[in-house]
Coordinates of C-alpha atoms in Angstrom, one line a residue:
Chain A
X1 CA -49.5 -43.7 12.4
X2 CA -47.7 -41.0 11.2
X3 CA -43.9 -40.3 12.0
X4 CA -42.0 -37.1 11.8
X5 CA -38.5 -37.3 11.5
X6 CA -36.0 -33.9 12.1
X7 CA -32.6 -32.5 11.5
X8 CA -30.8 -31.4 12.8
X9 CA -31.3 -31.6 16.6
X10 CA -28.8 -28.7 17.2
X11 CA -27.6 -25.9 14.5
X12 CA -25.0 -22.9 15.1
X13 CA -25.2 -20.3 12.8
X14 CA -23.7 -17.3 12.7
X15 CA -25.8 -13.6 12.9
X16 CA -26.4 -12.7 9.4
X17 CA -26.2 -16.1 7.7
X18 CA -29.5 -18.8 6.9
X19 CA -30.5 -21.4 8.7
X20 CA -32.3 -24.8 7.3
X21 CA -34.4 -27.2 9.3
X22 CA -35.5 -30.3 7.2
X23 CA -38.4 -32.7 8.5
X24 CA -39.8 -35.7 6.7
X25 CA -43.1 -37.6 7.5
X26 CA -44.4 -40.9 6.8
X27 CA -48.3 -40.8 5.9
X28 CA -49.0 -39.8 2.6
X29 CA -52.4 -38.7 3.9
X30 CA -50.9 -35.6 5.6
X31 CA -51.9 -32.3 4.4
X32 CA -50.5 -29.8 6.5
X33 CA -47.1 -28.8 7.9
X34 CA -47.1 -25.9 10.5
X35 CA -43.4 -24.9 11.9
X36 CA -43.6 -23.5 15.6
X37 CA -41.0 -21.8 17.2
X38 CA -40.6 -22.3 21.5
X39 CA -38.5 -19.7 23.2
X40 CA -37.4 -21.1 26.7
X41 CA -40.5 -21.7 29.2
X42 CA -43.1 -20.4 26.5
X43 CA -45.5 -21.8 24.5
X44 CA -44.8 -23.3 21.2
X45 CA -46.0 -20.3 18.8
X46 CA -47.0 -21.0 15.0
X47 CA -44.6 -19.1 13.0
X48 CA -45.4 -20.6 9.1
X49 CA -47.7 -23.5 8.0
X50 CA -47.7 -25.1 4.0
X51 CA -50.9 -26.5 3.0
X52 CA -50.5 -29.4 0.5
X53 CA -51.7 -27.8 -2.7
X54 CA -48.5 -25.4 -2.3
X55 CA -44.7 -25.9 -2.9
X56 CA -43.1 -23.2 -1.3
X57 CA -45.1 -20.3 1.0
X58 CA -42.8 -17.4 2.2
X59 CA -43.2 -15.0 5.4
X60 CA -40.7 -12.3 5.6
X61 CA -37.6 -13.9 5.9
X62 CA -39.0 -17.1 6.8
X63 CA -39.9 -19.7 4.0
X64 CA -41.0 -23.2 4.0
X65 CA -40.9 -25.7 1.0
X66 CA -42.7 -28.7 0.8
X67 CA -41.9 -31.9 -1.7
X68 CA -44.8 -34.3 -1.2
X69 CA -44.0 -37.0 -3.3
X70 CA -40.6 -36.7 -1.4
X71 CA -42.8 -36.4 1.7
X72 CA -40.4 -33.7 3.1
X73 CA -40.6 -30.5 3.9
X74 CA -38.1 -27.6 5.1
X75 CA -37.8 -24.5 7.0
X76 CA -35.4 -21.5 5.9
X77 CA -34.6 -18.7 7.9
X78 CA -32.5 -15.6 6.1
X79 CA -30.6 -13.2 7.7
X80 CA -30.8 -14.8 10.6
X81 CA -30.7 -12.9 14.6
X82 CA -30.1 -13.0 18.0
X83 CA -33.8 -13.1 18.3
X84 CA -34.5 -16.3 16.2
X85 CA -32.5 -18.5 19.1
X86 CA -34.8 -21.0 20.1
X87 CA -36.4 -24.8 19.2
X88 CA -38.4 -25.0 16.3
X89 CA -40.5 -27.6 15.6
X90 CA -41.9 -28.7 12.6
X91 CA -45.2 -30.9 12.9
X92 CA -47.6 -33.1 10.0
X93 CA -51.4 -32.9 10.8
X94 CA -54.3 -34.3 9.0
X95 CA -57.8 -33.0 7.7
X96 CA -58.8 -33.9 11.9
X97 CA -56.6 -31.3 13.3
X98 CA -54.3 -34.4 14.5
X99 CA -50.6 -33.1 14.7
X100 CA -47.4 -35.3 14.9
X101 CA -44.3 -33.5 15.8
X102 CA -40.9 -33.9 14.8
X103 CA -38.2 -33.9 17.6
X104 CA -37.1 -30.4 17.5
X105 CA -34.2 -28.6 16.2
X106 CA -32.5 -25.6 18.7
X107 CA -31.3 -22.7 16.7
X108 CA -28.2 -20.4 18.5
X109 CA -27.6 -17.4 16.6
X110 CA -24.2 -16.0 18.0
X111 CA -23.9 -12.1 17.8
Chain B
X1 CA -56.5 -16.3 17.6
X2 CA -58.2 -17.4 21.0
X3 CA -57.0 -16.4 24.1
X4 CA -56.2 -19.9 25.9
X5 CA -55.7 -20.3 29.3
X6 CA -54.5 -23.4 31.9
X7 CA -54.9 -23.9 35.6
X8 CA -52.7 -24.3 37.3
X9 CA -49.2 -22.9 35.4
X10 CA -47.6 -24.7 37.4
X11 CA -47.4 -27.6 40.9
X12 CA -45.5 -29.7 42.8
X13 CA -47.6 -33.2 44.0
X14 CA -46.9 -36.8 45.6
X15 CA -47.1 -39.6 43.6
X16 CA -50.2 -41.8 44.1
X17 CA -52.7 -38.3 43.9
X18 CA -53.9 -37.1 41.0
X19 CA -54.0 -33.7 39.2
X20 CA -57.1 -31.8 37.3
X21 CA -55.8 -29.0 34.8
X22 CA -58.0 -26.9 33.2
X23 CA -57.8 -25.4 29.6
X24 CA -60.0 -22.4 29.4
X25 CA -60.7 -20.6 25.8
X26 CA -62.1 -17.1 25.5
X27 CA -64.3 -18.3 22.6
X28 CA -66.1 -21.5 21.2
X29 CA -63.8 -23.9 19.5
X30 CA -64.6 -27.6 18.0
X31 CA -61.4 -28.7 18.3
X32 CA -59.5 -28.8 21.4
X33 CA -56.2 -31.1 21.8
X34 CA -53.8 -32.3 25.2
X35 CA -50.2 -32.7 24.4
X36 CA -47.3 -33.7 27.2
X37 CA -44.1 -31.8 26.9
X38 CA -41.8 -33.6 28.6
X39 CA -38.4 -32.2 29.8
X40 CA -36.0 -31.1 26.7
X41 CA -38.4 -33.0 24.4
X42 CA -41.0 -32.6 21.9
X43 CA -44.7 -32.7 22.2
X44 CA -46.7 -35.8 21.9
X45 CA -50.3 -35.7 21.7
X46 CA -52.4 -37.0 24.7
X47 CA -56.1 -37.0 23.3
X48 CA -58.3 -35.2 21.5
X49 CA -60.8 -33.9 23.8
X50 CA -64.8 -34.4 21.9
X51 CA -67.4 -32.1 23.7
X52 CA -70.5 -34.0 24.4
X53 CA -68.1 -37.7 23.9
X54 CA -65.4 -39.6 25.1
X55 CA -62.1 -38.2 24.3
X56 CA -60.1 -39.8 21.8
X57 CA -56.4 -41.3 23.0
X58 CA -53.4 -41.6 21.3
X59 CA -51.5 -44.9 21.2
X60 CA -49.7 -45.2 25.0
X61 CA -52.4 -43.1 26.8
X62 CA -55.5 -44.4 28.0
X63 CA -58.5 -43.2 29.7
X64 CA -57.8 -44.3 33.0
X65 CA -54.6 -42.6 33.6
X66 CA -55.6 -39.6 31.7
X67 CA -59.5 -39.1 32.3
X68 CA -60.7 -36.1 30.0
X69 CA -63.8 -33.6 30.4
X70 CA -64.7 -31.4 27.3
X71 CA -68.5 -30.3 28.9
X72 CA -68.9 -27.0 26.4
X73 CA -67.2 -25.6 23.4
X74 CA -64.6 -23.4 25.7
X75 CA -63.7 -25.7 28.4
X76 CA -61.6 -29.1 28.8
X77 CA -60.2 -30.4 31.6
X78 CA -57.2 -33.2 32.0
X79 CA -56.8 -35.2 35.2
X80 CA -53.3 -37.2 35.1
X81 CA -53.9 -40.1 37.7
X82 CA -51.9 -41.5 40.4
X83 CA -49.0 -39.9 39.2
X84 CA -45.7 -40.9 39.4
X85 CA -42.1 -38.8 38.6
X86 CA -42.3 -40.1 34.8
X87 CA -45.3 -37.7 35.0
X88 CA -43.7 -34.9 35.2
X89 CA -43.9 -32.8 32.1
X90 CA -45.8 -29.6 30.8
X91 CA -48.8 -30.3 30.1
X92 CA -50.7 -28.0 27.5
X93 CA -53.8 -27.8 25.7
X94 CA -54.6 -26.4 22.6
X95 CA -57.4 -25.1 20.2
X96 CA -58.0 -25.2 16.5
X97 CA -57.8 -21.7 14.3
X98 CA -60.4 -20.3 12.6
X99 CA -58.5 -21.1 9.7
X100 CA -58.6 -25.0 8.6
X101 CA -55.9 -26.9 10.7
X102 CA -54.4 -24.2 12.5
X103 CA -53.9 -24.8 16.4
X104 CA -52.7 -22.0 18.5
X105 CA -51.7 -23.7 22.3
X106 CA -52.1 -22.3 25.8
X107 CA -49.3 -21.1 28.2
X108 CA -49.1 -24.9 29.8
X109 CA -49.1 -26.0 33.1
X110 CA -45.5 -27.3 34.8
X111 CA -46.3 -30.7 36.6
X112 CA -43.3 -32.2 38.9
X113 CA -44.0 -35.6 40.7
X114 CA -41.8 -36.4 43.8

């Protein structure tokens, strides 16, 4: 089956500066990568998703990159905020709506 | 995206009984998904909950512990049986998008097992 690996577990950043999770999955047959983002006792909320047939998608000032003969895929944050503190997790689904997720990676953005 | 939501948010139960949750969607969805949340962790997928067929289980869960109802396009339900304190997690459904793969979750529901 399919296995999602993420770094960092933890990452400091200071307000202001960018922020990069990286995630790397196993089965080639994966063609999507959503990134969710799970503030303290909420749900996990989809905040960016790559499709396979793309390299690099961008939201605002959140962008995701994807390398599939690498078989890894990123998550940057610019200009980072207060408001971004929380655990993100990236995840590798298949055409059956199946989703692995990688382990999680808290973001602290310090004023 | 849907509105989803789970019954109960949240309960405190005995080991040895069992606990139905409920996953509720405000519109008709083919695919509908359980995932455990357990403390400080990430989410693992339970089952894949087929309306009108068995649900389909992940490696590590079976059928017996985690029974499954999907009876209609809008409405699952997951019973975790004769629970113990390794049960206790967040338990939470979720739904695909209208777009292909997206999922969109419900609020969860807070399971502790003395």
């Amino acid at each position: 089956g399919e296995n999602v690996e993420q770094h960092p577990s933890t990452l400091s950043v200071q307000e202001g500066d960018s922020a990069v999770i990286k995630c790397t999955y196993s089965d080639s047959a994966s063609n999507y990568f959503p990134w969710y983002k799970q503030e303290l006792g909420k749900r996990p909320q989809l905040i960016i998703d790559i499709r396979s047939n793309v390299g690099e998608k961008k939201d605002q000032r959140i962008a995701v990159t994807l390398n599939k003969t690498a078989k890894h895929f990123s998550l940057h944050i610019t200009e980072t905020q207060p408001e971004d503190s929380a655990v993100y997790f990236c995840a590798a689904g298949d055409g059956f709506n199946k989703f692995y997720f990688g382990s999680g990676t808290k973001l602290n953005v310090k004023p | 995206s849907a509105v989803i939501s789970q019954k109960p948010s949240r309960d405190i139960c005995q080991r040895g009984t069992s606990l139905t949750i409920q996953c509720q969607v405000d519109s008709q969805v083919t695919m509908m998904f359980w995932y455990r949340q357990q403390p400080g962790q990430s989410l693992t997928l339970i089952a894949t909950a087929n309306q009108g067929s068995e649900a389909t289980y992940e490696s590590g869960f079976v059928i017996d512990k985690f029974p499954i109802s999907r009876p209609n396009l809008t409405f699952s339900t997951l019973t975790v049986s004769n629970m113990s304190p390794e049960d206790s997690s967040i338990y939470l459904c979720s739904v695909g998008g209208i777009s292909y793969n997206e999922q969109f979750f419900g609020p969860g529901t807070r399971l502790t097992v003395l």
